[in-house]
XYZ file of C-alpha atoms in Angstrom:
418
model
C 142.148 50.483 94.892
C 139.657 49.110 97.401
C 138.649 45.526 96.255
C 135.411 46.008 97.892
C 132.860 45.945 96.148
C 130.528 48.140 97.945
C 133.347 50.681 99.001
C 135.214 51.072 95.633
C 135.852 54.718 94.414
C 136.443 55.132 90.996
C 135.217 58.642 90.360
C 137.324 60.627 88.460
C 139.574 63.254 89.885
C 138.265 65.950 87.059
C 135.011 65.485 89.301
C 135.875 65.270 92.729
C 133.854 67.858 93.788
C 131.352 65.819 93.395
C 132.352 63.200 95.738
C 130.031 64.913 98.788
C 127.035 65.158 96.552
C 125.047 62.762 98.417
C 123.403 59.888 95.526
C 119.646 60.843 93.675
C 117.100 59.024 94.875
C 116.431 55.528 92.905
C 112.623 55.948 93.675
C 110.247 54.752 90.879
C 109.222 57.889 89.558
C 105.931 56.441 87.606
C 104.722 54.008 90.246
C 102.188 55.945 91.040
C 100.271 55.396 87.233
C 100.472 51.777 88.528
C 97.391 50.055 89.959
C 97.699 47.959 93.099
C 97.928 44.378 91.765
C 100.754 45.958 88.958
C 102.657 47.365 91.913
C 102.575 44.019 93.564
C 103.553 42.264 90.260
C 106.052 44.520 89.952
C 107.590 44.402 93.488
C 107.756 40.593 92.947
C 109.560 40.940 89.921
C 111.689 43.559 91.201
C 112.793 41.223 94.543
C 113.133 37.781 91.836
C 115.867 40.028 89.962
C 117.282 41.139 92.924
C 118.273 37.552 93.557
C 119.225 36.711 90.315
C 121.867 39.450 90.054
C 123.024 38.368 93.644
C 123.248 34.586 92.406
C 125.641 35.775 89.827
C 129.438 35.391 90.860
C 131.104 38.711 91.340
C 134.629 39.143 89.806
C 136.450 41.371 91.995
C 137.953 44.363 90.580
C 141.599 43.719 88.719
C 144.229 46.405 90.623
C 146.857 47.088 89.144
C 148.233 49.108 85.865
C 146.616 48.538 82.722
C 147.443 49.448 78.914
C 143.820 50.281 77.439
C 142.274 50.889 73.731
C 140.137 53.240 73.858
C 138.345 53.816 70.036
C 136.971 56.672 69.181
C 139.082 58.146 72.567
C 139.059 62.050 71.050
C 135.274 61.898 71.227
C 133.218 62.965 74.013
C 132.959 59.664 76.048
C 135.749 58.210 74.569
C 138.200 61.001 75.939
C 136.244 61.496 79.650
C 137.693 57.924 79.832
C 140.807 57.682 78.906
C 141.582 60.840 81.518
C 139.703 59.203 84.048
C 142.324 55.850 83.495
C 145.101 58.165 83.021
C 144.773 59.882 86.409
C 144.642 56.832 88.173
C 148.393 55.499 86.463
C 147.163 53.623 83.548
C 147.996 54.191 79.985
C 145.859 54.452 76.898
C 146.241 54.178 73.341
C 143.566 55.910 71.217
C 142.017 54.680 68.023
C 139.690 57.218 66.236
C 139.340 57.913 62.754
C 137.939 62.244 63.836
C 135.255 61.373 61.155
C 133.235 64.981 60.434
C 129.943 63.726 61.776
C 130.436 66.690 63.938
C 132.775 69.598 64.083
C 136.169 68.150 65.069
C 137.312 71.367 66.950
C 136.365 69.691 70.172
C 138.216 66.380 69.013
C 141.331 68.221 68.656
C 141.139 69.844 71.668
C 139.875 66.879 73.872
C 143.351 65.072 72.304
C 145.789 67.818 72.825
C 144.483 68.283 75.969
C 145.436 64.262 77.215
C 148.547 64.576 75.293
C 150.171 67.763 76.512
C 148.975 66.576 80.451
C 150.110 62.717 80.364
C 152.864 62.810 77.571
C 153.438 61.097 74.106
C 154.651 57.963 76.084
C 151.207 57.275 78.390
C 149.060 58.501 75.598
C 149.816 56.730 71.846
C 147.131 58.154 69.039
C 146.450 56.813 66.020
C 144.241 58.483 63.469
C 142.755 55.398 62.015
C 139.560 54.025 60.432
C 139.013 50.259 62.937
C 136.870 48.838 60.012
C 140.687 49.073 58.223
C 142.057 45.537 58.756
C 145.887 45.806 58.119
C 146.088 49.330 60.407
C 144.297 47.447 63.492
C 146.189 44.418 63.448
C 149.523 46.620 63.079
C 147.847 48.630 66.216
C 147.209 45.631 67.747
C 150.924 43.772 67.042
C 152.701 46.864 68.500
C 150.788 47.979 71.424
C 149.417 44.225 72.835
C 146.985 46.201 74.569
C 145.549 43.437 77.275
C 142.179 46.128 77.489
C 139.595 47.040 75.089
C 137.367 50.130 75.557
C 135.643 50.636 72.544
C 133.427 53.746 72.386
C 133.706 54.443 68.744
C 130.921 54.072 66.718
C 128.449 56.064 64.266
C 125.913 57.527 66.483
C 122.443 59.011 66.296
C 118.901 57.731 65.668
C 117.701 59.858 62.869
C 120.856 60.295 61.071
C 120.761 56.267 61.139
C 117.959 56.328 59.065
C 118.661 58.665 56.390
C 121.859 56.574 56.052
C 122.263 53.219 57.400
C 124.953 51.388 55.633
C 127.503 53.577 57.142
C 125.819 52.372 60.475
C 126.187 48.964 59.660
C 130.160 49.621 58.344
C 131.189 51.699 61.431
C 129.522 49.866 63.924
C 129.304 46.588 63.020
C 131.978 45.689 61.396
C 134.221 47.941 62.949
C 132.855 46.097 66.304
C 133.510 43.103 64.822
C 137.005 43.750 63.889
C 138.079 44.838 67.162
C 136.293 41.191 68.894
C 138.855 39.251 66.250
C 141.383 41.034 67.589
C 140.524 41.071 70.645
C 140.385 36.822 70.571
C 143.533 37.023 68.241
C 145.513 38.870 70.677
C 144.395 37.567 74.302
C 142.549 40.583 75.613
C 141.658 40.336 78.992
C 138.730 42.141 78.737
C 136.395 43.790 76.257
C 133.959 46.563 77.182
C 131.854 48.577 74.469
C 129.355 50.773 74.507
C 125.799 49.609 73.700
C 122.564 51.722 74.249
C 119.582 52.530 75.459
C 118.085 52.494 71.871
C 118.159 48.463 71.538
C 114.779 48.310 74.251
C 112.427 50.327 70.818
C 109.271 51.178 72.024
C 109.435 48.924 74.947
C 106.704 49.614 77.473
C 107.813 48.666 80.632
C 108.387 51.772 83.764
C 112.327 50.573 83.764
C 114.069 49.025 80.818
C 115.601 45.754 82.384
C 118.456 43.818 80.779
C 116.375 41.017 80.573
C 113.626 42.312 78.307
C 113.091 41.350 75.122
C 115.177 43.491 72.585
C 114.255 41.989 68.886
C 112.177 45.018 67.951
C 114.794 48.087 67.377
C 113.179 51.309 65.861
C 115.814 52.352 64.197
C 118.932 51.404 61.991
C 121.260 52.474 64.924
C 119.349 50.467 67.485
C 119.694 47.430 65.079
C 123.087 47.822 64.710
C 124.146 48.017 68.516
C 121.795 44.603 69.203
C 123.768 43.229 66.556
C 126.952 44.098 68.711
C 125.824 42.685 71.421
C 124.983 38.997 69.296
C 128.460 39.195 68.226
C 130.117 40.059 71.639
C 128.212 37.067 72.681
C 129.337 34.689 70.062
C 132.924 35.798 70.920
C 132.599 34.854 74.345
C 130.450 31.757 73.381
C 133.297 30.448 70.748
C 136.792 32.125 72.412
C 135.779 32.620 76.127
C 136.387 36.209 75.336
C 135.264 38.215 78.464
C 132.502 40.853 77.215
C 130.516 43.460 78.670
C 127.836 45.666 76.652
C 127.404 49.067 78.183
C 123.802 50.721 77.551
C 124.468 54.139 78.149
C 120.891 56.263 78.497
C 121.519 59.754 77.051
C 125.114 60.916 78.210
C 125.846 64.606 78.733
C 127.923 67.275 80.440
C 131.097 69.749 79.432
C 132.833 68.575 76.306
C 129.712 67.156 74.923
C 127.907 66.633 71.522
C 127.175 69.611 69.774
C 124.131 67.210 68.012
C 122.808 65.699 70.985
C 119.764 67.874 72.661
C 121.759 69.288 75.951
C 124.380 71.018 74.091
C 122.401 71.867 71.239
C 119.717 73.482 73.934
C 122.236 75.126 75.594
C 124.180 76.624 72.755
C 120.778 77.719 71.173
C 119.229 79.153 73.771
C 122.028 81.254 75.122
C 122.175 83.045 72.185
C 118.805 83.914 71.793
C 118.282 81.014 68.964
C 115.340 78.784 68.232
C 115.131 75.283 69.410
C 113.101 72.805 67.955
C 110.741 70.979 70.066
C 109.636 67.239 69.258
C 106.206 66.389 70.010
C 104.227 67.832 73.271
C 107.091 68.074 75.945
C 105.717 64.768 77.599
C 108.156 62.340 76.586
C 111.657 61.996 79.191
C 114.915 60.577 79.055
C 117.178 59.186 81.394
C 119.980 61.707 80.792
C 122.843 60.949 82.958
C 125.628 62.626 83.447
C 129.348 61.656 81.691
C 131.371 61.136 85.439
C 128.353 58.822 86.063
C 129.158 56.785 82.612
C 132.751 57.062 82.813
C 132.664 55.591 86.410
C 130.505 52.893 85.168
C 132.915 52.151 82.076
C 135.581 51.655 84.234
C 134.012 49.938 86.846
C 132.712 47.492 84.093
C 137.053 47.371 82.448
C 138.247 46.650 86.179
C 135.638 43.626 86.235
C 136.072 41.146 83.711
C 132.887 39.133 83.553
C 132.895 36.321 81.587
C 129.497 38.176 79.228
C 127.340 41.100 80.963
C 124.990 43.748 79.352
C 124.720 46.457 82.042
C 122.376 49.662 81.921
C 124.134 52.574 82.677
C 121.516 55.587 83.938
C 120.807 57.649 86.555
C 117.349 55.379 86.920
C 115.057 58.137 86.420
C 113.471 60.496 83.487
C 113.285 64.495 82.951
C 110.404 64.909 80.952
C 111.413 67.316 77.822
C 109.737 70.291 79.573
C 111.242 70.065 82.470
C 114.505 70.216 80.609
C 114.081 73.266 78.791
C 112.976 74.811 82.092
C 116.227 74.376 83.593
C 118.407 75.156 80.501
C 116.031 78.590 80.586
C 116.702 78.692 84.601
C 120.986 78.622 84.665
C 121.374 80.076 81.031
C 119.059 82.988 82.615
C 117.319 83.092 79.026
C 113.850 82.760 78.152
C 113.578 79.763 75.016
C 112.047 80.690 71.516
C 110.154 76.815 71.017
C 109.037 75.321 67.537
C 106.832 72.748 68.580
C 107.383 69.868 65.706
C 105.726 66.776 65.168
C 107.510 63.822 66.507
C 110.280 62.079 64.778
C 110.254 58.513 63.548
C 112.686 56.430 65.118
C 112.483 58.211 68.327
C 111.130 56.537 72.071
C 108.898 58.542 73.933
C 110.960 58.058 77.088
C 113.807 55.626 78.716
C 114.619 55.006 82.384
C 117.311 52.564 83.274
C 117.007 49.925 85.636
C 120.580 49.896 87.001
C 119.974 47.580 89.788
C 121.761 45.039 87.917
C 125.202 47.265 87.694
C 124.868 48.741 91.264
C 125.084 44.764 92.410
C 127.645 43.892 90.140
C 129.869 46.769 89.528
C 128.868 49.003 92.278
C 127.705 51.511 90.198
C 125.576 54.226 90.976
C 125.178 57.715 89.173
C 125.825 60.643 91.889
C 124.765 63.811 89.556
C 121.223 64.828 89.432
C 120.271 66.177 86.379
C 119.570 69.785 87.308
C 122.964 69.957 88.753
C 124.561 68.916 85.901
C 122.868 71.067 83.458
C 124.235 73.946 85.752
C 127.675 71.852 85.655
C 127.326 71.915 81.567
C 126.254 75.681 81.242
C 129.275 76.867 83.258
C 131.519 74.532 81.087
C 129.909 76.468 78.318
C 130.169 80.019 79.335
C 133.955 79.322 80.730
C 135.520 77.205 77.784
C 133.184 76.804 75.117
C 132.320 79.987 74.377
C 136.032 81.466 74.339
C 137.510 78.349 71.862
C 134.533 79.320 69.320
C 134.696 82.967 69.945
C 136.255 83.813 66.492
C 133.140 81.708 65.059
C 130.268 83.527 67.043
C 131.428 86.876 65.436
C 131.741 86.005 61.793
C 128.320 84.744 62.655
C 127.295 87.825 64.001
C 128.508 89.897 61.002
C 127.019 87.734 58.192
C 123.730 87.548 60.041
C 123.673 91.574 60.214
C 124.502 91.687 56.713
C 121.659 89.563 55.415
C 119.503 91.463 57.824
C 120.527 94.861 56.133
C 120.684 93.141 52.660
C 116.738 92.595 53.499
C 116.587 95.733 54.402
C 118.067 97.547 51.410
C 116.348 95.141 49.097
C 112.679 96.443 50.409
C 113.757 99.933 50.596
C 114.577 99.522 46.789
C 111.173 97.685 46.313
C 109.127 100.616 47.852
C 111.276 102.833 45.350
C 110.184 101.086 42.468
C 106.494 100.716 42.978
C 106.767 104.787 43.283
C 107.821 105.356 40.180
């Protein structure tokens, strides 16, 4: 590997096709809502940041093989990872507990497909809770893994506040299991995923790392700041290097069935209803999951002393514009319920990912339209055939209600004769 900086590749080989794609513009999309004297204020803050990132000492990028932990590595980030440090020579061992927040179909498949690729020997599993203290230190004592990727955690802002304390025992405790570990056991280096949801209802065009973050919406925004105090009192107390990833809405093939791309997707393929929150108006920074793997392994090859890092594409699809897309490469017209918008929920998030381009060298590739096309043909070609079996039980219970409907008004109109 290159130990430039500016020239390091780390894309993965599953998307190499991808390599010519040349990078989205990084153009500030809203500017033009700004008035003069904002644009001004913001250039100047934009240039003072600038030279604050470039003030900070860059660690060059460790070469070499690596043994990794990757948690929750059968998920959907967790496993784009570990193949991505597989194909370059390094081995992983995977931590997840395949907790039914979702179907695990995918999980299974995501696992057998590393395992029957790489082998037993590059790729250990263990089906384990990380909150469990005895199994992680065993994990720990016989693997001495010298890297920590941890991308498990109980996602998903609305769930979150239906049911926090599971929030609170997956993802902060587990988090803080893994950091005493982590200091117990020398780990070089500790990367985990944050996200977007710690900046609330901020109002600024880009969320910065430096902005204010003591206001979370939600009981999963709360619980990833409080990840990020304790990855800093780690560092603060053991000199445990840290970095907190915030990842703005991740998607692509393999992806999950309860986030909006998939669910959009799946829905409106088969002629199904999708539910619509609010007016349309309010965007996301969805980026695509070779962007976020290269940052996560960009961010495990450097091993700053304590870093948060956006990872984005650094700019928003409004919800509109989504569905407009989805309706272009599915070739399907969408059926919309406009609802009311949800509590908990931002009305839009851009990263600012100037900070990681001058410190990791990151920079997303995939514009968004291209990767919805990327994610539909992922669907069509693999999805689709491993839940085949599914779609037509589905079929035939949904044609029996319809004629149980049928023969129960028939029977109605037969009555009221009489």
């Amino acid at each position: 590997m290159d130990n430039s900086v500016e020239n390091l590749e780390t894309d993965s080989k599953m998307y190499a096709s991808y390599d010519s794609m040349s990078n989205p513009s990084l153009a500030l999309t809203d500017s033009d809502s700004l008035s003069s004297s904002s644009e001004e204020e913001f250039s100047l803050k934009q240039n003072f940041e600038d030279d604050v990132y470039s003030s900070v000492k860059r660690v060059d990028p460790h070469t070499g093989y690596k043994k990794v932990l990757v948690t929750g590595g059968a998920g959907f980030i967790g496993s784009s990872t570990a193949q991505h440090l597989l194909e370059r020579g390094d081995d992983v061992v995977i931590v997840d507990e395949m907790n039914d927040y979702y179907d695990i179909t995918q999980k299974e498949k995501n696992l057998h497909r590393l395992v029957s690729a790489y082998g037993e020997k590059r790729v250990k599993v263990y089906r384990a809770d990380i909150c469990d203290e005895k199994v992680m230190h065993n994990i720990f004592n016989i693997e001495r893994p010298e890297w920590v990727c941890h991308m498990a955690a109980r996602a998903g802002v609305r769930p979150s506040i239906q049911d926090p304390h599971i929030y609170i025992h997956s993802n902060i405790k587990g988090t803080t299991r893994l950091l005493e570990l982590s200091h117990e056991f020398g780990v070089k280096n500790f990367v985990f995923a944050s996200s977007s949801s710690v900046y609330g209802g901020s109002k600024s065009t880009f969320f910065s790392e430096d902005e204010n973050v003591d206001n979370p919406v939600s009981p999963y925004a709360a619980s990833k700041k409080t990840c990020e105090l304790l990855a800093y009192t780690y560092h603060h107390l053991y000199k445990l290097n840290v970095s907190a990833l915030r990842f703005f809405t991740v998607y692509g093939p393999n992806g999950r069935p309860d986030m909006a791309p998939f669910m959009f997707i799946d829905r409106i393929s088969r002629g199904k209803e999708i539910k619509q929150f609010g007016d349309g108006s309010s965007s996301r920074d969805y980026t695509f999951v070779s962007d976020i793997v290269d940052g996560i392994v960009r961010a495990i090859d450097r091993p700053y002393p304590y870093q948060i890092f956006n990872l984005g594409k650094g700019d928003g699809t409004s919800l509109k514009d989504f569905i407009c897309y989805v309706e272009k490469h599915t070739h399907q017209k969408a059926k919309i319920c406009v609802m009311p918008d949800q509590p908990g929920d931002v009305p839009y998030t851009c990263a600012d990912v100037r900070k990681a381009k001058i410190l990791l060298g990151y920079q997303a590739k995939i514009p968004f339209e291209e990767g919805i096309r990327l994610t539909v043909q992922w669907y069509n070609n693999e999805y689709l055939k491993l839940h085949e079996n599914m779609f037509k039980k589905q079929k035939i219970l949904e044609k029996k209600k319809t004629e149980l409907v049928s023969f129960g008004k028939n029977t109605e109109r037969i009555l009221c004769s009489y």
